[in-house]
mmCIF file of N, CA and C in Angstrom:
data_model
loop_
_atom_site.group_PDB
_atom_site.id
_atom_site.type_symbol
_atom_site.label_atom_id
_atom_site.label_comp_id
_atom_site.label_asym_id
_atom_site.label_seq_id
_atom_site.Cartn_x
_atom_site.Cartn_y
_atom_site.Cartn_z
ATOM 1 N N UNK A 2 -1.372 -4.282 -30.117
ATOM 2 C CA UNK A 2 -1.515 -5.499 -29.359
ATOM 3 C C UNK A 2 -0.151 -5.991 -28.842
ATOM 4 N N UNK A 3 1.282 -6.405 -29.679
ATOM 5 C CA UNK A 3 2.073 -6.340 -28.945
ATOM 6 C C UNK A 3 2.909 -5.469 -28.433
ATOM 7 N N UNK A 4 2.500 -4.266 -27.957
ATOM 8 C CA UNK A 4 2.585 -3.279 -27.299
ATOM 9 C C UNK A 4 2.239 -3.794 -25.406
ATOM 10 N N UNK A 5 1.184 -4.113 -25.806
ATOM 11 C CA UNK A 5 0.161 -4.548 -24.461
ATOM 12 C C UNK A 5 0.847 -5.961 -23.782
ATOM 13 N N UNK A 6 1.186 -6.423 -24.835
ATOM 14 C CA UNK A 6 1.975 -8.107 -24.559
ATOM 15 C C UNK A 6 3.438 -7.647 -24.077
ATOM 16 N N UNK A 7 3.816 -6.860 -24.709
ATOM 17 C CA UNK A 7 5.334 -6.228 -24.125
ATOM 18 C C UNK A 7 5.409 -5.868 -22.946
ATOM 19 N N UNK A 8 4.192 -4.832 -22.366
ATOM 20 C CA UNK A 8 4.268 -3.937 -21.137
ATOM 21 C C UNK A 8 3.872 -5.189 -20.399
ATOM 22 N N UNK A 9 2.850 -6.236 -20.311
ATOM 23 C CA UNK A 9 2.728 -7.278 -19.102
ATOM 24 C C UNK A 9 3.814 -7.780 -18.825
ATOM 25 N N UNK A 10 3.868 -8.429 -20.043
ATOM 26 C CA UNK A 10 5.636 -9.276 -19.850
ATOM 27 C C UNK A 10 6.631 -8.320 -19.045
ATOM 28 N N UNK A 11 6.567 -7.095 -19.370
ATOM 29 C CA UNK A 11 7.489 -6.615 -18.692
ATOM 30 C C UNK A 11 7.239 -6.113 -16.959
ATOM 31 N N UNK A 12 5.770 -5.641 -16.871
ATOM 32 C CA UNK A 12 5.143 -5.710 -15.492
ATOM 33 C C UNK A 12 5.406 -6.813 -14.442
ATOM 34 N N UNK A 13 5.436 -7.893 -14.790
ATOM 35 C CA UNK A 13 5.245 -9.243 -14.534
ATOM 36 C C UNK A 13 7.137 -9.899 -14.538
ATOM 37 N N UNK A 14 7.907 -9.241 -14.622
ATOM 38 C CA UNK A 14 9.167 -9.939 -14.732
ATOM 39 C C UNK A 14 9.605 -9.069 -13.616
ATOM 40 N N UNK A 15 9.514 -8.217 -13.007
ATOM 41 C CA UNK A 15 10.283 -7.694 -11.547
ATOM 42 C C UNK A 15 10.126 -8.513 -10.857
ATOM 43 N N UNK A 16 10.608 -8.145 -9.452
ATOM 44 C CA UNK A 16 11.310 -8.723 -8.564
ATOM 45 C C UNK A 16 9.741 -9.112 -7.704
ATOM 46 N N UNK A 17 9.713 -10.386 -7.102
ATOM 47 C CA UNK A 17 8.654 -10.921 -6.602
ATOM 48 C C UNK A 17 8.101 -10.233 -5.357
ATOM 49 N N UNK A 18 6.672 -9.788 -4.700
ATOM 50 C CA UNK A 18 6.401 -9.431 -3.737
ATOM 51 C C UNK A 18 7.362 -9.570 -2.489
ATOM 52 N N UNK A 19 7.779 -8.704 -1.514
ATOM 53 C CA UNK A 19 8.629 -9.261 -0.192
ATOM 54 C C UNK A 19 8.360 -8.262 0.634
ATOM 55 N N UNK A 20 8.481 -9.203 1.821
ATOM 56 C CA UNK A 20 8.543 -8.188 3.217
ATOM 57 C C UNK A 20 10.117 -7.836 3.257
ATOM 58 N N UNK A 21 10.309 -6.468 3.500
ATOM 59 C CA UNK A 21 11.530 -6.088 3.706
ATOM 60 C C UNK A 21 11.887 -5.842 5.635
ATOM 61 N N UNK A 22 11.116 -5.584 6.190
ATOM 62 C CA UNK A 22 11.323 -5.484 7.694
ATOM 63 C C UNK A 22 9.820 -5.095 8.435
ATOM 64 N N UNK A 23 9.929 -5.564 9.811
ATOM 65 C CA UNK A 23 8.933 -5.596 10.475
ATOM 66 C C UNK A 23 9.450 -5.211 11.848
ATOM 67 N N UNK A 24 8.430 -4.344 12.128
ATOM 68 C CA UNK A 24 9.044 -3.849 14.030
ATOM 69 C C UNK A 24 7.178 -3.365 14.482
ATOM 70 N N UNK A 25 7.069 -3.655 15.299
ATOM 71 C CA UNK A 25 5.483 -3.811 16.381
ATOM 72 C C UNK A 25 6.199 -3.071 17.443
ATOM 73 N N UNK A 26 5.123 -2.048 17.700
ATOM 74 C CA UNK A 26 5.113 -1.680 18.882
ATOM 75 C C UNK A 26 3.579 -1.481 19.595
ATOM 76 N N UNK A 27 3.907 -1.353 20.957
ATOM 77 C CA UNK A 27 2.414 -1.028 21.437
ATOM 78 C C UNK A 27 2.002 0.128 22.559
ATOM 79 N N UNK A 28 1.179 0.578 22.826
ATOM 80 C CA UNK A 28 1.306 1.641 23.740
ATOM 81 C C UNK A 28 -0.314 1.615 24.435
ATOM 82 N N UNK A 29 0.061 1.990 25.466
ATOM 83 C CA UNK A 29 -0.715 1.704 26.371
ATOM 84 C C UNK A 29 -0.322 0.382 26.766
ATOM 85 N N UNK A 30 -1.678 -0.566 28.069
ATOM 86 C CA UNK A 30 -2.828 -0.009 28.474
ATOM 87 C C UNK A 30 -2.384 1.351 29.665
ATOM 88 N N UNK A 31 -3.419 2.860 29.609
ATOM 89 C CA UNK A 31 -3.239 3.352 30.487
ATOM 90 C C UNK A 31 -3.755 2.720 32.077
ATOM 91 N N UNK A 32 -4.587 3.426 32.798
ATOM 92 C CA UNK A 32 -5.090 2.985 33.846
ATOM 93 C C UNK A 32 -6.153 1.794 33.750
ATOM 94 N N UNK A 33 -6.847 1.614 34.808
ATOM 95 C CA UNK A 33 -8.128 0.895 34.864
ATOM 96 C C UNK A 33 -8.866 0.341 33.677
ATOM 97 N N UNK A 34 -9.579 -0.543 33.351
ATOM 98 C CA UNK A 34 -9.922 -0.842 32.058
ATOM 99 C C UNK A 34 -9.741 -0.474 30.609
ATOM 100 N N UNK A 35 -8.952 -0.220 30.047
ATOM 101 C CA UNK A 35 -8.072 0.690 29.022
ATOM 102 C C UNK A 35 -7.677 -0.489 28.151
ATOM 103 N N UNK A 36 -7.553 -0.128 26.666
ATOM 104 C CA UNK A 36 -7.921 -1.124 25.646
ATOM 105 C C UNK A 36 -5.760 -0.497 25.133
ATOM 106 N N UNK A 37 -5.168 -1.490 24.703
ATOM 107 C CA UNK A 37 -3.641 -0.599 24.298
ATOM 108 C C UNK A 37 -3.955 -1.044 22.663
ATOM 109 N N UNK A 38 -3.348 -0.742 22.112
ATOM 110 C CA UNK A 38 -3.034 -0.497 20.546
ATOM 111 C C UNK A 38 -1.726 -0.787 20.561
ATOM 112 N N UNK A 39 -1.460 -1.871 19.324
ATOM 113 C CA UNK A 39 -0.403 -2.602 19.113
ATOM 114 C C UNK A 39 -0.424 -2.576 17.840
ATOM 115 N N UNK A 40 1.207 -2.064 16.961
ATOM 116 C CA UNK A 40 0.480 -1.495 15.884
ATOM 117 C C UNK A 40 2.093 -2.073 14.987
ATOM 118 N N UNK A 41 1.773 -2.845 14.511
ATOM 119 C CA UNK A 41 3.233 -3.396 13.488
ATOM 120 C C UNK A 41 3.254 -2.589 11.875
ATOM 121 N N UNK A 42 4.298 -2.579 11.665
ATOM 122 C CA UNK A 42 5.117 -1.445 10.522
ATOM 123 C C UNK A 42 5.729 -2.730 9.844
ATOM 124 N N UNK A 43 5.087 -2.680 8.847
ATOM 125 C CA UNK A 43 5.757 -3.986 8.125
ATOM 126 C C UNK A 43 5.954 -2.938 6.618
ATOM 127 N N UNK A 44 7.426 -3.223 6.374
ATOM 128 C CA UNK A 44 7.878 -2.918 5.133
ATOM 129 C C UNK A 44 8.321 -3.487 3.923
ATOM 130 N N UNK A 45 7.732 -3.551 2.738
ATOM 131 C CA UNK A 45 7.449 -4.033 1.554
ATOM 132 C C UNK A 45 8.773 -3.619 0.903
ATOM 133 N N UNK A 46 9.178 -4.414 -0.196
ATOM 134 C CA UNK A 46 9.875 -3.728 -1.824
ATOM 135 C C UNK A 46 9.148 -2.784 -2.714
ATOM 136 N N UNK A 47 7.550 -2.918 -2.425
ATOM 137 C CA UNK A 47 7.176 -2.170 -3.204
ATOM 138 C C UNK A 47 5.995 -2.549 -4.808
ATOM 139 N N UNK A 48 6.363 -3.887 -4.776
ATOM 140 C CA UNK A 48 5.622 -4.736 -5.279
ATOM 141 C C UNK A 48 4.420 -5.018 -5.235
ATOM 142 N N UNK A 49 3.201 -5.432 -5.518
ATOM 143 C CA UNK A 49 1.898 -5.624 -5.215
ATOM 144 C C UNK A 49 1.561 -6.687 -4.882
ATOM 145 N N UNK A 50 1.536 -7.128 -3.646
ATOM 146 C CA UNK A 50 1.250 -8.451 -2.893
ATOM 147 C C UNK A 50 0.321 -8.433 -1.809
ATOM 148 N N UNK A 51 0.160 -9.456 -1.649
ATOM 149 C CA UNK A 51 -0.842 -10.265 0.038
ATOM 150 C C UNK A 51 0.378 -10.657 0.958
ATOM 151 N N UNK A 52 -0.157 -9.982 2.313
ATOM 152 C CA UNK A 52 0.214 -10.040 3.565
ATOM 153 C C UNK A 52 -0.561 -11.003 4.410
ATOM 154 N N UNK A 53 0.004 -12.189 4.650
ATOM 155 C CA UNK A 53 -0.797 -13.548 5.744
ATOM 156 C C UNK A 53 -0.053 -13.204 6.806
ATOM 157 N N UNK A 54 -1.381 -13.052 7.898
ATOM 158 C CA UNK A 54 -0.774 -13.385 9.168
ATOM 159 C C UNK A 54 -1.900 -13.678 10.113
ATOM 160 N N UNK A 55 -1.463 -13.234 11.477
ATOM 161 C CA UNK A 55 -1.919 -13.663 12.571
ATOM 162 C C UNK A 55 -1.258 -13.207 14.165
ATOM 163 N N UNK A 56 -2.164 -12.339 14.962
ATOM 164 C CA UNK A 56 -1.995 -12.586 15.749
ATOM 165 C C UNK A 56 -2.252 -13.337 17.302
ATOM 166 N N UNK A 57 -0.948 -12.990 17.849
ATOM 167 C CA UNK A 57 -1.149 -14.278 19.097
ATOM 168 C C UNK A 57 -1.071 -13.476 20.618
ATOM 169 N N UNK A 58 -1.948 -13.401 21.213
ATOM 170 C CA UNK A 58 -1.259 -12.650 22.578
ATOM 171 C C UNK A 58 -1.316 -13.278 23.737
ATOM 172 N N UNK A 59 -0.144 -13.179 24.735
ATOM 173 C CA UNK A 59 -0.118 -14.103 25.921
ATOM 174 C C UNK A 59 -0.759 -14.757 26.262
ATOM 175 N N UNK A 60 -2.014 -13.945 26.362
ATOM 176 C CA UNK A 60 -3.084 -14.484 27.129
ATOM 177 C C UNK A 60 -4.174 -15.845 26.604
ATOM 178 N N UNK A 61 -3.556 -16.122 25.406
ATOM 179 C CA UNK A 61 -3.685 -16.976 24.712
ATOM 180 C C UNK A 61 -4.484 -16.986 23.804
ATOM 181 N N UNK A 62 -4.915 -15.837 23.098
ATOM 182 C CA UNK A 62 -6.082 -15.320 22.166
ATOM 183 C C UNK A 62 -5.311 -15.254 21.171
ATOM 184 N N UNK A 63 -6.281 -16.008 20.037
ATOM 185 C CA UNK A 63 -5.416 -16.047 18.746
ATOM 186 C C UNK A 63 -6.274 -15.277 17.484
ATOM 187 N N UNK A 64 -5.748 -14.390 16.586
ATOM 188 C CA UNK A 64 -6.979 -13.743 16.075
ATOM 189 C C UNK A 64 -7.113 -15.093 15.018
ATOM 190 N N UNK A 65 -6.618 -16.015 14.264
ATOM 191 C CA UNK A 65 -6.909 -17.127 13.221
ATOM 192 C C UNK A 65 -6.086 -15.569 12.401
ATOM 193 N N UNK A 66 -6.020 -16.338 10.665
ATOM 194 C CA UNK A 66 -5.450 -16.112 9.958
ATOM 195 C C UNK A 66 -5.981 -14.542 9.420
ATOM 196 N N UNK A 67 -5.238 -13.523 8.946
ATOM 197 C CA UNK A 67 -5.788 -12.180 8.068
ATOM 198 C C UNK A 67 -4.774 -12.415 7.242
ATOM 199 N N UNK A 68 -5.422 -11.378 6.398
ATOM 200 C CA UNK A 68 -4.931 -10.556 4.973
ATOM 201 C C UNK A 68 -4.793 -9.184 5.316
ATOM 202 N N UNK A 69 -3.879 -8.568 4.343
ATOM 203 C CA UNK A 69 -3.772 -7.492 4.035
ATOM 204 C C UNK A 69 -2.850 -7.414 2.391
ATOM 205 N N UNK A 70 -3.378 -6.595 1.487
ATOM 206 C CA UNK A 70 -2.995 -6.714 -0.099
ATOM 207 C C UNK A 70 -2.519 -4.843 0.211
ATOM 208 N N UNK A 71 -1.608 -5.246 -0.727
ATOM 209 C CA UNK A 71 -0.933 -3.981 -0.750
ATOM 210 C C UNK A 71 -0.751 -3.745 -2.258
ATOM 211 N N UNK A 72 -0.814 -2.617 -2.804
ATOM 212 C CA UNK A 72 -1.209 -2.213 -3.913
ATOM 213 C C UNK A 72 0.783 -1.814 -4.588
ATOM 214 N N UNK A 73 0.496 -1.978 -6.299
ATOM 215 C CA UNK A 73 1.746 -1.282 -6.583
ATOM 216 C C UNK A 73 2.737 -0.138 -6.354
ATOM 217 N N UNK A 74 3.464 0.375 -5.446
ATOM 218 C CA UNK A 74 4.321 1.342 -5.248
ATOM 219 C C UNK A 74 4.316 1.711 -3.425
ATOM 220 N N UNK A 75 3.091 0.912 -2.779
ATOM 221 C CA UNK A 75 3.075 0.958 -1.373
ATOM 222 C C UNK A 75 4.090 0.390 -0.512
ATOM 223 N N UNK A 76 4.544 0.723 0.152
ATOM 224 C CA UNK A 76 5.675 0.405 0.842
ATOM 225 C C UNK A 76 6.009 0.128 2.215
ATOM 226 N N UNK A 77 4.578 0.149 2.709
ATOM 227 C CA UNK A 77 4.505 -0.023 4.291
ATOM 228 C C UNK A 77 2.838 -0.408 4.163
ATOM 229 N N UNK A 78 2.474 -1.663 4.689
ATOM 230 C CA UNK A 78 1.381 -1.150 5.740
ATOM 231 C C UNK A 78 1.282 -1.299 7.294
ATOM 232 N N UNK A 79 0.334 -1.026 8.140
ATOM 233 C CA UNK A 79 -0.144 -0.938 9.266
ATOM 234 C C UNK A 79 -0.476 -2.114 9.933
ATOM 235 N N UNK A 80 -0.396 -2.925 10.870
ATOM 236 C CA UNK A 80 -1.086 -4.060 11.073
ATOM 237 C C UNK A 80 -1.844 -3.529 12.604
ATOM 238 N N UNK A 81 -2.840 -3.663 12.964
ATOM 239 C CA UNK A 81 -3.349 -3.281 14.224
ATOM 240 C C UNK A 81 -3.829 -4.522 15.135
ATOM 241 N N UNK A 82 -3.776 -4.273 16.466
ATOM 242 C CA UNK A 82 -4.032 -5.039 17.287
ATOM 243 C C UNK A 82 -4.716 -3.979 18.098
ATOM 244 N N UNK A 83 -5.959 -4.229 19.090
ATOM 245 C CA UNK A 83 -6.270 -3.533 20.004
ATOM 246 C C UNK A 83 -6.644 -4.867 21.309
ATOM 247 N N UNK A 84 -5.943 -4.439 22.033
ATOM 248 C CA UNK A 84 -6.129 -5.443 23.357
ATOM 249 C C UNK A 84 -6.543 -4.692 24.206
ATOM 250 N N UNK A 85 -7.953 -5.141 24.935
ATOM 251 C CA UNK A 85 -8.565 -4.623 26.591
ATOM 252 C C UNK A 85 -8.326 -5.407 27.446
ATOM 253 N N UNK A 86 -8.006 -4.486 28.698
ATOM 254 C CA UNK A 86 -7.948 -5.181 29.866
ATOM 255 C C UNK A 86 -8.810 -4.792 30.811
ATOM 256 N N UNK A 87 -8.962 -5.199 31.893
ATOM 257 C CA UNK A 87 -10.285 -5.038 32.898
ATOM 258 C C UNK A 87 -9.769 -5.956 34.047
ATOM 259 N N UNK A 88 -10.214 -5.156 35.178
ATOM 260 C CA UNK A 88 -9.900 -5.640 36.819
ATOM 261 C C UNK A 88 -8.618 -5.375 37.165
ATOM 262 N N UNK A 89 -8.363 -5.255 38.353
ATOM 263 C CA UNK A 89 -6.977 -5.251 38.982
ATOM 264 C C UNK A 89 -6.162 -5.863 39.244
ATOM 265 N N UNK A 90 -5.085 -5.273 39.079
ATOM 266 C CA UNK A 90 -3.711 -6.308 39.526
ATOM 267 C C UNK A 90 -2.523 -5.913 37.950
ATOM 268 N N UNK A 91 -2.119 -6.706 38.275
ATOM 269 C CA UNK A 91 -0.716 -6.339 37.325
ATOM 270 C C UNK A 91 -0.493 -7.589 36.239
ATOM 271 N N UNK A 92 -0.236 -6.856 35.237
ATOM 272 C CA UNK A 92 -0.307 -8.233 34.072
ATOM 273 C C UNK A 92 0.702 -7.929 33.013
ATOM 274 N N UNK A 93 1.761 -8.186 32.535
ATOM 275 C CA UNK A 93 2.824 -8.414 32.145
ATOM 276 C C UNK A 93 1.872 -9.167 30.623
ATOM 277 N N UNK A 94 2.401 -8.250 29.465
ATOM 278 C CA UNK A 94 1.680 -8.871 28.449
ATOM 279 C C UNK A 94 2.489 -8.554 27.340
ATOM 280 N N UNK A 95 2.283 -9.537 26.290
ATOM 281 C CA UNK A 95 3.252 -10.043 24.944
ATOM 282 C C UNK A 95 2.082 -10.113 24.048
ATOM 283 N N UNK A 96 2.144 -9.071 22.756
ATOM 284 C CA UNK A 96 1.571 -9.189 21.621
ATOM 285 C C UNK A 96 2.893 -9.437 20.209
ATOM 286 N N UNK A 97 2.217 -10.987 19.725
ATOM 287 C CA UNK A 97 3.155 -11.516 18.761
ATOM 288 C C UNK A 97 2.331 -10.917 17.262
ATOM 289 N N UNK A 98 3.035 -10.696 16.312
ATOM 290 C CA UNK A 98 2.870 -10.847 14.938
ATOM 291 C C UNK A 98 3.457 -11.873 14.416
ATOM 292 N N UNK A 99 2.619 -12.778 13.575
ATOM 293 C CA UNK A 99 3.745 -13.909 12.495
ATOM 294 C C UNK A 99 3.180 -13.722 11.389
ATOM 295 N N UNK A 100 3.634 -13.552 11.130
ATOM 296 C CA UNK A 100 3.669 -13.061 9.003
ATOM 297 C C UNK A 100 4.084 -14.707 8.510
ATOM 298 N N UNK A 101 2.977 -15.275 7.999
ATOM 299 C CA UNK A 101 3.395 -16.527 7.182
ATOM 300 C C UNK A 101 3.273 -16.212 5.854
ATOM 301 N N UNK A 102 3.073 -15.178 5.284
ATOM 302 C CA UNK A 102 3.450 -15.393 3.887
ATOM 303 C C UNK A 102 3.215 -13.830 3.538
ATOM 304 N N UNK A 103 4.698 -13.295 2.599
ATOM 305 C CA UNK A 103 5.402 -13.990 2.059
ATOM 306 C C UNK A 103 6.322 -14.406 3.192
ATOM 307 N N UNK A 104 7.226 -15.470 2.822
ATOM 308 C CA UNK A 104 7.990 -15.474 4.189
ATOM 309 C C UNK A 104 7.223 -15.939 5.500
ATOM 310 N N UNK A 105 8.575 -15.977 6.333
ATOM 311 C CA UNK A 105 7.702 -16.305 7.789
ATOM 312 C C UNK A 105 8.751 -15.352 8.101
ATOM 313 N N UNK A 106 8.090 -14.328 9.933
ATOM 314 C CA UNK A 106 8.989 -13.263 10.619
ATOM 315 C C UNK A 106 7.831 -13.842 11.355
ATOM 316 N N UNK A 107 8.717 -13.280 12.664
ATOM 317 C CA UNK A 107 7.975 -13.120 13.812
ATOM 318 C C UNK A 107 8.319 -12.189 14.745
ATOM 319 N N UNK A 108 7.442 -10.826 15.015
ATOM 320 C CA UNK A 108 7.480 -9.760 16.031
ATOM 321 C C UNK A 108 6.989 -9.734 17.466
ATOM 322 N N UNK A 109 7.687 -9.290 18.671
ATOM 323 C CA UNK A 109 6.556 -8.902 19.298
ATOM 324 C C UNK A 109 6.696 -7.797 20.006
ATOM 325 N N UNK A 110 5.783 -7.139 20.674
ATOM 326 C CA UNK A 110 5.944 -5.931 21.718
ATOM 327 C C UNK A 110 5.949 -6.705 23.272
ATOM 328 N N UNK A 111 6.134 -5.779 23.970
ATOM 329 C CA UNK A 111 5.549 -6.318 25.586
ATOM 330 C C UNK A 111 4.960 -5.015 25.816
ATOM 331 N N UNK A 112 3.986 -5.277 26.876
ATOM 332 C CA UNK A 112 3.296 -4.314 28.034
ATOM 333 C C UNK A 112 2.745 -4.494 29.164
ATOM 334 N N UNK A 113 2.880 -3.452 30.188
ATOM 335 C CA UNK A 113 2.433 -4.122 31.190
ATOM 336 C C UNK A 113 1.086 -3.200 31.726
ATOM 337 N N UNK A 114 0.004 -3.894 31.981
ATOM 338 C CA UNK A 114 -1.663 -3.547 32.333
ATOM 339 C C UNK A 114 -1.220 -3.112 33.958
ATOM 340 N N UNK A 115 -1.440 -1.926 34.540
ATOM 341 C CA UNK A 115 -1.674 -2.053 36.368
ATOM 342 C C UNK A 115 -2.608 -1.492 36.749
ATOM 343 N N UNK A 116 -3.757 -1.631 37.336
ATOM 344 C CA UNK A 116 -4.338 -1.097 38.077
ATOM 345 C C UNK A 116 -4.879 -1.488 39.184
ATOM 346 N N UNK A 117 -5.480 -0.828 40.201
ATOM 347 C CA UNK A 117 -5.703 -0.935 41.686
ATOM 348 C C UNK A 117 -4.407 -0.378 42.458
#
């Protein structure tokens, strides 16, 4: 039993969940109605924590708040965005990430939609 009380205590005394760095990129949209993928690399210590965020894109679409939990020894996850566009003309576009917890960061990509 204090075997078991030793190893928590000791589980439980490292270094607190953290984002260590964040970089978003996005690719695409190709031609004519084409959806781009926006895809943030957020890097952990390594710790087992919850990822709060949210994204925001130009166009003024907000997804409201997500999660993402990252398990002991993981060190990156994925954050995805998929944005469609549709009709012609040219559109100059900004996908933000804000990570409110742990921490606050804020990323973004640009891209630009053309068709016609």
């Amino acid at each position: 039993m204090l075997c078991v009380v030793l190893f928590l205590a000791w589980d439980r005394s490292g270094p607190e969940f953290a984002v260590t760095g964040v970089t978003v990129r996005a690719s695409g949209p190709g031609g004519c109605g084409t959806t781009a993928d926006v895809v943030a690399r957020v890097r952990t210590n390594g710790q087992p924590g919850t990822i709060r965020y949210r994204w925001l894109r130009s166009d003024g679409t907000e997804s409201g708040p997500l999660v993402e939990r990252l398990v002991r020894g993981q060190r990156e996850a994925r954050l995805r965005l998929k944005w469609t566009f549709r009709g012609e003309g040219t559109v100059r576009a900004t996908a933000e990430l804000r990570i409110t917890s742990p921490g606050r960061r804020t990323e973004s990509a640009a891209l630009t939609y053309r068709c016609g």
